[in-house]
Tab-separated table of C-alpha atoms and ligand atoms in Angstrom:
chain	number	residue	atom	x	y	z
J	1188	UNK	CA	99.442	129.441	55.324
J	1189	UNK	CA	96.497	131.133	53.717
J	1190	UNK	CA	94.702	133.345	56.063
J	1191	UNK	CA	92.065	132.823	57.964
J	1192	UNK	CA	89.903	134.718	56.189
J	1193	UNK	CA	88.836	135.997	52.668
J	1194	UNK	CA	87.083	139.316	52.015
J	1195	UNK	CA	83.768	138.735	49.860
J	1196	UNK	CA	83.594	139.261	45.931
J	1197	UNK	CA	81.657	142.609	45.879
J	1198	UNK	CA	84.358	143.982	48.640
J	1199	UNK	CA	87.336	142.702	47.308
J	1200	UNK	CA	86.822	143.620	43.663
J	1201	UNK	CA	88.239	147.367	44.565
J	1202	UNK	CA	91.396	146.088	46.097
J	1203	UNK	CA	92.104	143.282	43.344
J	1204	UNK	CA	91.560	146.211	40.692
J	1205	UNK	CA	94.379	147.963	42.301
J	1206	UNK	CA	96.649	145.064	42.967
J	1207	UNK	CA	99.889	145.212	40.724
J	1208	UNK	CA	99.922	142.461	38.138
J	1209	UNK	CA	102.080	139.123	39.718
J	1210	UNK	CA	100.775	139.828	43.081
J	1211	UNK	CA	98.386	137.443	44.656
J	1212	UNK	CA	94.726	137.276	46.714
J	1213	UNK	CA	92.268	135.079	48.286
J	1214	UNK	CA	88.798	135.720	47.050
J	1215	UNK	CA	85.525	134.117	47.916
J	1216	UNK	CA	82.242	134.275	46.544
J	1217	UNK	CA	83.694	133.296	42.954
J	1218	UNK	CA	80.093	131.890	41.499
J	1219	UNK	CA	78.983	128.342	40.829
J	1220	UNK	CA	80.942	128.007	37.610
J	1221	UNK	CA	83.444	125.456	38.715
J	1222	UNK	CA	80.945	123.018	40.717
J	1223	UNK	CA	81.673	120.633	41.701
J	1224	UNK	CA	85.247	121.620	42.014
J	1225	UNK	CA	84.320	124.558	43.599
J	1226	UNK	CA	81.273	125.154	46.776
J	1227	UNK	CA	79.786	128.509	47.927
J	1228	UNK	CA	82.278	128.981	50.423
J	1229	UNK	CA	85.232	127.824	49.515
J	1230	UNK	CA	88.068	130.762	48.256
J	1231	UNK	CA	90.474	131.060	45.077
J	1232	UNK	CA	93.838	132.445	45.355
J	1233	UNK	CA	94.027	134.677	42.551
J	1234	UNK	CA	97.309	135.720	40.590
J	1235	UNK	CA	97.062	139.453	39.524
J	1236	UNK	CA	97.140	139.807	35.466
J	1237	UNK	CA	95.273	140.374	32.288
J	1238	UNK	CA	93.877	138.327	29.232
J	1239	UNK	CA	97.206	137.932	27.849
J	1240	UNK	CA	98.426	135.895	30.482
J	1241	UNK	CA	95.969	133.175	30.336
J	1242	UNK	CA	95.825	130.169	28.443
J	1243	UNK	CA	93.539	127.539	27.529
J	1244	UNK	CA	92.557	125.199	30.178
J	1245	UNK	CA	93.889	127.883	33.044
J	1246	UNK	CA	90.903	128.655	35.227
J	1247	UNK	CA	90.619	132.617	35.581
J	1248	UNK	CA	88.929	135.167	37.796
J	1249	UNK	CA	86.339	137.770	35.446
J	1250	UNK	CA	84.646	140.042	36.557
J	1251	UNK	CA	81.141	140.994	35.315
J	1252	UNK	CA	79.592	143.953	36.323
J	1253	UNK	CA	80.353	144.071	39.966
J	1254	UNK	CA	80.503	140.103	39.790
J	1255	UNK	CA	83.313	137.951	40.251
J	1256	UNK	CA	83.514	134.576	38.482
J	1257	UNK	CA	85.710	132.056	38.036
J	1258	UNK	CA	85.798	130.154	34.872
J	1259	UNK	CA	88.020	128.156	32.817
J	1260	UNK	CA	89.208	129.347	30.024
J	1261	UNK	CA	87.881	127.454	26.569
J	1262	UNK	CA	89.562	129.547	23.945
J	1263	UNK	CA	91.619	132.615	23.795
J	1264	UNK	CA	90.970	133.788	20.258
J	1265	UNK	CA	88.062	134.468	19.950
J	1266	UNK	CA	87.785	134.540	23.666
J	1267	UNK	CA	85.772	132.076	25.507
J	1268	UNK	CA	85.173	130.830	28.804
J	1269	UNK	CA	83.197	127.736	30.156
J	1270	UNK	CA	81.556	126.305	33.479
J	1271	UNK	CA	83.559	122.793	34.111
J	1272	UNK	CA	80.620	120.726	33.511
J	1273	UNK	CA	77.775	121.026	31.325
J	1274	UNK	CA	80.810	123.429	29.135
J	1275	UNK	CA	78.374	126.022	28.970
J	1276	UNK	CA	79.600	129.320	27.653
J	1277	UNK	CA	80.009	132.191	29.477
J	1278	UNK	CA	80.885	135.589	27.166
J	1279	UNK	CA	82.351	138.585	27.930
J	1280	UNK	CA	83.572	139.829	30.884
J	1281	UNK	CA	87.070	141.521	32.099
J	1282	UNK	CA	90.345	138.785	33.210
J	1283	UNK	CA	91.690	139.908	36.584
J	1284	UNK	CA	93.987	137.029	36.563
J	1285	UNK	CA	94.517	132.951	36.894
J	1286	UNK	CA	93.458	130.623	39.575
J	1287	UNK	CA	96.907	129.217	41.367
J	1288	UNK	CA	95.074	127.506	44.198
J	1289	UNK	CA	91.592	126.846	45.897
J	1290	UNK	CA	91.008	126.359	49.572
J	1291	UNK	CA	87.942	124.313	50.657
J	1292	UNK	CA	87.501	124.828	55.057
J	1293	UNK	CA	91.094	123.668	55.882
J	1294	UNK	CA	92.327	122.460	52.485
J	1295	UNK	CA	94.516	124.147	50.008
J	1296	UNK	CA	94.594	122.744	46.531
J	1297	UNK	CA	97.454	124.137	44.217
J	1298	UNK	CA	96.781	124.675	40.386
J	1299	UNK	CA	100.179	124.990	39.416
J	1300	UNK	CA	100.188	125.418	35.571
J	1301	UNK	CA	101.385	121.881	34.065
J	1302	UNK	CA	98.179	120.776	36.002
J	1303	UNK	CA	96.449	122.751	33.086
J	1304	UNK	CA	96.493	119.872	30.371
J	1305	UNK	CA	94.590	117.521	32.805
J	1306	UNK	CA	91.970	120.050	34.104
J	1307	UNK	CA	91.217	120.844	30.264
J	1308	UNK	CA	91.176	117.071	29.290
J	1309	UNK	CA	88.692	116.338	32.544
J	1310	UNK	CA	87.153	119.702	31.557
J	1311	UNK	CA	86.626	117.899	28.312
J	1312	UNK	CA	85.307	114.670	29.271
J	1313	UNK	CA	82.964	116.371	31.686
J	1314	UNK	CA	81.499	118.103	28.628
J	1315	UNK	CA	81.282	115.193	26.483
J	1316	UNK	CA	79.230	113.154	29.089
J	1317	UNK	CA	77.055	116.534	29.558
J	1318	UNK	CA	76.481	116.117	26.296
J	1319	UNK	CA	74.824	112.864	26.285
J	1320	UNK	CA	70.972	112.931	27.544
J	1321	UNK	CA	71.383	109.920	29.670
J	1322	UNK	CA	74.242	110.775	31.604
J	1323	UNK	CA	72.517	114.021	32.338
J	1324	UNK	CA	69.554	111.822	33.322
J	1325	UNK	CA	71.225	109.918	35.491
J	1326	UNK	CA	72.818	113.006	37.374
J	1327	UNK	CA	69.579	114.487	37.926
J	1328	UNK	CA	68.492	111.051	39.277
J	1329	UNK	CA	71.467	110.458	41.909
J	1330	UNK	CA	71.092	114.542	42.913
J	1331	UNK	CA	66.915	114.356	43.034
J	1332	UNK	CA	67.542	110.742	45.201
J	1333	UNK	CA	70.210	111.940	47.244
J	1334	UNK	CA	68.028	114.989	48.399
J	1335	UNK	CA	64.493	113.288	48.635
J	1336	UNK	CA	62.542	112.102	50.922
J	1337	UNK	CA	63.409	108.614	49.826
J	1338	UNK	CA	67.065	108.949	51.022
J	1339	UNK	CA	66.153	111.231	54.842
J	1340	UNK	CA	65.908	107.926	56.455
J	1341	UNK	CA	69.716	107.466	55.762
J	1342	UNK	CA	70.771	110.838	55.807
J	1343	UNK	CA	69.169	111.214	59.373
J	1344	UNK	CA	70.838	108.176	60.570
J	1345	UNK	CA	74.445	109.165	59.118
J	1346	UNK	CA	73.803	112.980	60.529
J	1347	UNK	CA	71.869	112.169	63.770
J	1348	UNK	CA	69.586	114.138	66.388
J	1349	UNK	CA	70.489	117.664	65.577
J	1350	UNK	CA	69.376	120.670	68.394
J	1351	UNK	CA	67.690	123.671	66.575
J	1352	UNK	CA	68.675	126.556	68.798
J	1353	UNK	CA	70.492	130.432	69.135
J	1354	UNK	CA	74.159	130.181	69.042
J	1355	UNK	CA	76.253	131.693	71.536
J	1356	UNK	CA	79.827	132.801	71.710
J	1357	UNK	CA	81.544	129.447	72.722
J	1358	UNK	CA	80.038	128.206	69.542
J	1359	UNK	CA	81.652	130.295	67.187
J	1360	UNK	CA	84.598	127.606	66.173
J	1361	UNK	CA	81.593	125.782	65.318
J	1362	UNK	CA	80.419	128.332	63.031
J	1363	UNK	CA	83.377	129.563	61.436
J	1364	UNK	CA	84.162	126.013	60.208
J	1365	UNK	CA	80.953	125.530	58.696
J	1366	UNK	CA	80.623	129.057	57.454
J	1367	UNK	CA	83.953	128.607	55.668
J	1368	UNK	CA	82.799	125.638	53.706
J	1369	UNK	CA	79.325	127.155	53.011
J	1370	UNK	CA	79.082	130.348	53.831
J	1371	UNK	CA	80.444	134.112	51.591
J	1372	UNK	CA	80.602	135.724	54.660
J	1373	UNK	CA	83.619	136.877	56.158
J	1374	UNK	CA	85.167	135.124	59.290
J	1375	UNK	CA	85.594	138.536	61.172
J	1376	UNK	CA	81.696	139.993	60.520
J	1377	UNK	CA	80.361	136.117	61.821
J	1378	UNK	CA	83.205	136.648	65.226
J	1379	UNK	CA	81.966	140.330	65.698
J	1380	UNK	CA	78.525	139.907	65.402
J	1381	UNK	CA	78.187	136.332	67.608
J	1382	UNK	CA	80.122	138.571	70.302
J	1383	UNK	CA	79.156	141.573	70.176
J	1384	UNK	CA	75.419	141.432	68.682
J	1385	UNK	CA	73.806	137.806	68.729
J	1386	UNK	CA	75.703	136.349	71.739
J	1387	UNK	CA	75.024	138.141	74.227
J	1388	UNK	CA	72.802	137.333	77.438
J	1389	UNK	CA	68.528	137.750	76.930
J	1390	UNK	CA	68.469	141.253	78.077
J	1391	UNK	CA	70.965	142.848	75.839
J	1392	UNK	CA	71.066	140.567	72.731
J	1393	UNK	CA	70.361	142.558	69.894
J	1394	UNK	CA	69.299	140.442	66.363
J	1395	UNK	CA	70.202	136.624	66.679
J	1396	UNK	CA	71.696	133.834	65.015
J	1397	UNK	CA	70.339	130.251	65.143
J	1398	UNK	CA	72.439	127.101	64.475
J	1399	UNK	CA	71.311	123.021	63.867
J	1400	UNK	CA	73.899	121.489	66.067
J	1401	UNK	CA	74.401	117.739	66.284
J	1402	UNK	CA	75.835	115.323	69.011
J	1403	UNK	CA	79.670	116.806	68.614
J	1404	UNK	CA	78.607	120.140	68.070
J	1405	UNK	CA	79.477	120.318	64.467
J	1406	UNK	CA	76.798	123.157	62.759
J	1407	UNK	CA	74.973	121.293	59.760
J	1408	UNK	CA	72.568	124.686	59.522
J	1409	UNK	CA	72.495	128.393	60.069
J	1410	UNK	CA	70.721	131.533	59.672
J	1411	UNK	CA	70.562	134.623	61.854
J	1412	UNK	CA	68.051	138.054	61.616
J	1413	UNK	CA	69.092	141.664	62.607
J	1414	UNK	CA	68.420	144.547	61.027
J	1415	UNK	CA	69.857	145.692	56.955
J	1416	UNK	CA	70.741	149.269	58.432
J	1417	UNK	CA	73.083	147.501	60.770
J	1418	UNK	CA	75.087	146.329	57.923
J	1419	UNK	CA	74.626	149.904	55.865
J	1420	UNK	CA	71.641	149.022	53.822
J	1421	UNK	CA	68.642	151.508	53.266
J	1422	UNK	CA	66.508	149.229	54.798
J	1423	UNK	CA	64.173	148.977	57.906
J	1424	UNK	CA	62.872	145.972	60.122
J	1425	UNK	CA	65.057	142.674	60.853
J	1426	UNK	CA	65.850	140.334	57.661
J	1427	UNK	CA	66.249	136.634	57.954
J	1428	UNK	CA	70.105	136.125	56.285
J	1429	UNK	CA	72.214	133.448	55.547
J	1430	UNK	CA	70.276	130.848	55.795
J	1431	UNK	CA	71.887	127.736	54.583
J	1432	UNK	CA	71.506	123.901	55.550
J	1433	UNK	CA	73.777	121.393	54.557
J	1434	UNK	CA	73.568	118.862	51.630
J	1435	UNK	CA	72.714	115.967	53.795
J	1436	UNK	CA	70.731	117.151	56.233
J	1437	UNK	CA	68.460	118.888	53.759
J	1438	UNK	CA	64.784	118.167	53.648
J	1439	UNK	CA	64.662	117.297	57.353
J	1440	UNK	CA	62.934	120.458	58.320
J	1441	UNK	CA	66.345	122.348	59.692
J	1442	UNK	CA	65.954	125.553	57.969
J	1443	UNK	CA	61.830	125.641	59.147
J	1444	UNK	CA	63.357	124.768	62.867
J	1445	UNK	CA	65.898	127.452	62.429
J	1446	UNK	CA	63.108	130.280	61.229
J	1447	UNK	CA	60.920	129.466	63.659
J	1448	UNK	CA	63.849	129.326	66.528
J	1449	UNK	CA	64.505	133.328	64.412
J	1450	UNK	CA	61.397	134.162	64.479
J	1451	UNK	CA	60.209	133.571	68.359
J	1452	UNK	CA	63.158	135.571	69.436
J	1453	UNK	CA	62.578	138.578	66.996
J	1454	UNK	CA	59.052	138.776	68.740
J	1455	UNK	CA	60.761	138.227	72.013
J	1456	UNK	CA	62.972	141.218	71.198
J	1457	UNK	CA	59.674	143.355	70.218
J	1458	UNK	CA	60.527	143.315	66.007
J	1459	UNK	CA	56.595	142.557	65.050
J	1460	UNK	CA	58.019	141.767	61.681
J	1461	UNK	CA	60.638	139.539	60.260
J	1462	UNK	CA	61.530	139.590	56.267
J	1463	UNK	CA	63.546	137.835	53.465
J	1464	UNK	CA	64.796	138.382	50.025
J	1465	UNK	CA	65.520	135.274	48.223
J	1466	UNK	CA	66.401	135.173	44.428
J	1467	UNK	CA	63.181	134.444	42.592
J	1468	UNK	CA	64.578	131.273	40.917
J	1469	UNK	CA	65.390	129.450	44.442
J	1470	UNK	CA	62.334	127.398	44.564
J	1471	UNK	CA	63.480	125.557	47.869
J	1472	UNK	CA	63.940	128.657	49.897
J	1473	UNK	CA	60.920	130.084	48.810
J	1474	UNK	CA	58.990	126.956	49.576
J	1475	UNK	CA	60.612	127.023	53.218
J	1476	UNK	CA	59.643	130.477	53.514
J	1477	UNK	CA	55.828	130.192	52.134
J	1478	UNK	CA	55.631	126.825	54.336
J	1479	UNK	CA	56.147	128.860	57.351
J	1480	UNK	CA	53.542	131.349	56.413
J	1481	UNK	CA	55.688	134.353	54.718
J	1482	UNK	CA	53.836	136.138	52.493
J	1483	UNK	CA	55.216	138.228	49.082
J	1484	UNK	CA	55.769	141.826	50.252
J	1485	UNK	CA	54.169	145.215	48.790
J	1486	UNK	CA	55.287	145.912	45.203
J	1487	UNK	CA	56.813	148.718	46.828
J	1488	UNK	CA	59.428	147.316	49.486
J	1489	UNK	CA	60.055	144.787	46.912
J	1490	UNK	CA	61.363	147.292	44.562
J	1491	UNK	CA	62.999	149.292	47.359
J	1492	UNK	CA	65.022	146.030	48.585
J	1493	UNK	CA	66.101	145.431	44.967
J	1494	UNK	CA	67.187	148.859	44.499
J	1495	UNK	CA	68.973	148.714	47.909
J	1496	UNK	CA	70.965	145.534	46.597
J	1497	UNK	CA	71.620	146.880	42.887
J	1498	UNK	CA	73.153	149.829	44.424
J	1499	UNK	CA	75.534	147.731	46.474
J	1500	UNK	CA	76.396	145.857	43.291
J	1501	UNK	CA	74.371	142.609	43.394
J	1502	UNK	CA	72.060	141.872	39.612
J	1503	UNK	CA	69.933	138.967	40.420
J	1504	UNK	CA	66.551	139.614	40.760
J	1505	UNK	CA	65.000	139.164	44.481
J	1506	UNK	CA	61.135	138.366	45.875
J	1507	UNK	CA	61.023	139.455	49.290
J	1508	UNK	CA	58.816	137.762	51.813
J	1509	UNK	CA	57.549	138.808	55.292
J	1510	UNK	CA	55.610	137.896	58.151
J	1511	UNK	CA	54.406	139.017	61.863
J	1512	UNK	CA	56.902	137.195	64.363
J	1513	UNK	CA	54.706	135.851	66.580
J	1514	UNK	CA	51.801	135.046	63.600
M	1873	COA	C1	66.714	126.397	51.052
M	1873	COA	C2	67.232	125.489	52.185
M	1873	COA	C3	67.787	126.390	53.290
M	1873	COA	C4	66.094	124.621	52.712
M	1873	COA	O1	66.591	123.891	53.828
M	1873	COA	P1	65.888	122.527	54.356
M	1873	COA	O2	66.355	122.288	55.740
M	1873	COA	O3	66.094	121.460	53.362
M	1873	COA	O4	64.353	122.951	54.358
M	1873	COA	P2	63.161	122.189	55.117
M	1873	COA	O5	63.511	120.743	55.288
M	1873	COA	O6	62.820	122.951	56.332
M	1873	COA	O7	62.024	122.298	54.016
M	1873	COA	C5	60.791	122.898	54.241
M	1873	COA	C6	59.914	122.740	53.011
M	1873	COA	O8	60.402	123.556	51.940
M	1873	COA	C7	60.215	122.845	50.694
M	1873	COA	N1	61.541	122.505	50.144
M	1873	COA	C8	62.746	122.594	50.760
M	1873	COA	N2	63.718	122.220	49.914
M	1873	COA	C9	63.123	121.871	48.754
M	1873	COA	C10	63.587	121.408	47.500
M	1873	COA	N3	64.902	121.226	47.266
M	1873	COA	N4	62.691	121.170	46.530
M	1873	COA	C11	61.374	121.350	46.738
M	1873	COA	N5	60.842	121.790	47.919
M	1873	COA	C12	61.711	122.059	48.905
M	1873	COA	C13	59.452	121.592	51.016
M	1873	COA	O9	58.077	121.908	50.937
M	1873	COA	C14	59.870	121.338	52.439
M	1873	COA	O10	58.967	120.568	53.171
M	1873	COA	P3	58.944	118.939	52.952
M	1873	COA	O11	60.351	118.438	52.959
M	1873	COA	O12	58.138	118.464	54.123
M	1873	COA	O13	58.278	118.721	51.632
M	1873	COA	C15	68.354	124.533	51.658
M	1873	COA	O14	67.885	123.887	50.493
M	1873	COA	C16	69.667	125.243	51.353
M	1873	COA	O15	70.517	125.399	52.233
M	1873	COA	N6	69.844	125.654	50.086
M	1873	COA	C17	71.096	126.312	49.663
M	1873	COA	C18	71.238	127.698	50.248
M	1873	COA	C19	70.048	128.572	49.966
M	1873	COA	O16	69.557	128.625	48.858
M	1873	COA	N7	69.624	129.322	51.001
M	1873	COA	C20	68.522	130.230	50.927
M	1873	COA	C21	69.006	131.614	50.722
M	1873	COA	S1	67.644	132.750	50.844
């Protein structure tokens, strides 16, 4: 049995440094090199060892900077290692070790090592089809389709009514399944937080998380706000985190119901502001965020909350937005 839960990338990268070679750990957070095989929240079980026990075709663990990534390997002289579609290279880098299994919510999938061949053949084929204009085209087409505005009247119907509204502690099952499938968050900062922070009754809840809830309870969206010095940052105010909707109930106005649900109770709780950093190439969030009214922050903070982040080891550049709560 894998366990229930798998320490982030930045956290774990200390401990899988200093883990003797043959010895094995679940990681999450491993990038968005293996789409489709792999989603934002689902884990790799990672076997402890260097460059020279790889192979082409094995899918590995690197780590850049204080990144983790998981990639399959292309070519081992010269080194090279490739995303599973599109083949696009990614150089450089440090091997921690090889893949041996992935585990999506429930699911574990093995990657024993005569699976290699066929993962490097499909690898393959995935790369020649990349390669080809049209079947690119046609992705783009299906993707752009299956999250427009032409396809919400189906998605709605297959999804249903969904209730926007703060989660509480009986819903946590609710939210650890969907935040292992979608979430790089760790199972045990979600259960403390729900009960100990966001959970609790009006008069001593302190920050908040809001879930989109349909007809069985299952969560199809999430995002909660508290404050960055909570969770060690050098930051102050409450920051909107987290926020994630799922594939098909995207573009149905979730993640606007879920600020807006965020934002009424940060007033409630007297925060007069609420922000957000979101990478400056995620066009959708942003959009969300503007649509709601958040504005770009002061040069200042914004180079402040990218500091904040580079220290703790994160690269990617971030805009921060913010907004009065009850604006
Ligand atoms: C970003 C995200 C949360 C938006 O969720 P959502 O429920 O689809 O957002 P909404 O339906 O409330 O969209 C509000 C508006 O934002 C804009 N928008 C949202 N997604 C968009 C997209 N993919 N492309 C263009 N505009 C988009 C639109 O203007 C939209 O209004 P409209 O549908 O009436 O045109 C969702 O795409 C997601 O989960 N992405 C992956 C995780 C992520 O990036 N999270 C943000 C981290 S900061």
């Amino acid at each position: 049995m894998p366990p229930r839960k798998s320490p982030s990338a930045e956290v774990v990268l200390d401990v899988l440094e200093a883990l003797p070679p043959g010895q094995k750990l679940w990681v999450r957070g491993v990038g968005a090199d293996l789409a489709p095989l792999l989603r934002s929240g689902d884990a790799v079980r990672v076997l402890r060892g260097g460059v020279d026990s790889v192979a082409r075709g094995d899918v590995v663990l690197v780590r850049q900077g204080r990144r983790l990534v998981a990639q399959v390997v292309a070519s081992t002289t010269p080194w090279r290692t490739t995303t599973l579609v599109g083949a696009e290279d990614r150089r450089g880098g440090e091997v921690l070790g090889r893949v041996v299994a992935l585990r999506r919510g429930r699911w574990v999938v093995p990657l024993p090592r005569p699976f290699r061949p066929a993962l490097w053949i499909a690898q393959r084929a995935l790369a020649a089809a990349w390669a080809r204009p049209r079947t690119r085209l046609v992705y783009r087409g299906v993707r752009d389709f299956f999250f427009s505005g032409w396809s919400r009247p189906l998605r709605r119907h297959l999804v249903g009514a969904l209730e926007v509204r703060l989660l509480r502690a009986e819903d946590l099952e609710a939210l650890l399944v969907f935040a292992g499938e979608r979430l790089v968050v760790s199972a045990s900062f979600l259960r403390r937080q729900l009960r100990e922070r966001w959970g609790l009754d009006v008069a001593s809840r302190q920050g908040a998380a809001a879930g989109a809830l349909d007809a069985r309870g299952r969560v199809h969206g999430f995002a909660w706000v508290d404050s960055y010095r909570q969770e060690g940052l050098p930051l102050d105010g409450v920051w909107v985190r987290s926020l994630v909707v799922a594939p098909q109930a995207r573009r149905m106005g979730v993640a606007t119901r879920l600020l807006e649900c965020l934002l009424a109770e940060a007033h409630r709780q007297g925060e007069p502001r609420v922000q957000a950093d979101v990478d400056e190439d995620n066009a959708a969030s942003l959009r969300t965020f503007e649509g709601l009214g958040f504005r770009r922050a002061s040069e200042a903070l914004t180079r402040r909350t990218n500091e904040a982040w580079d220290a703790a080891g994160r690269s990617k550049k971030l805009v921060v937005l913010e907004r009065d709560s009850g604006g």
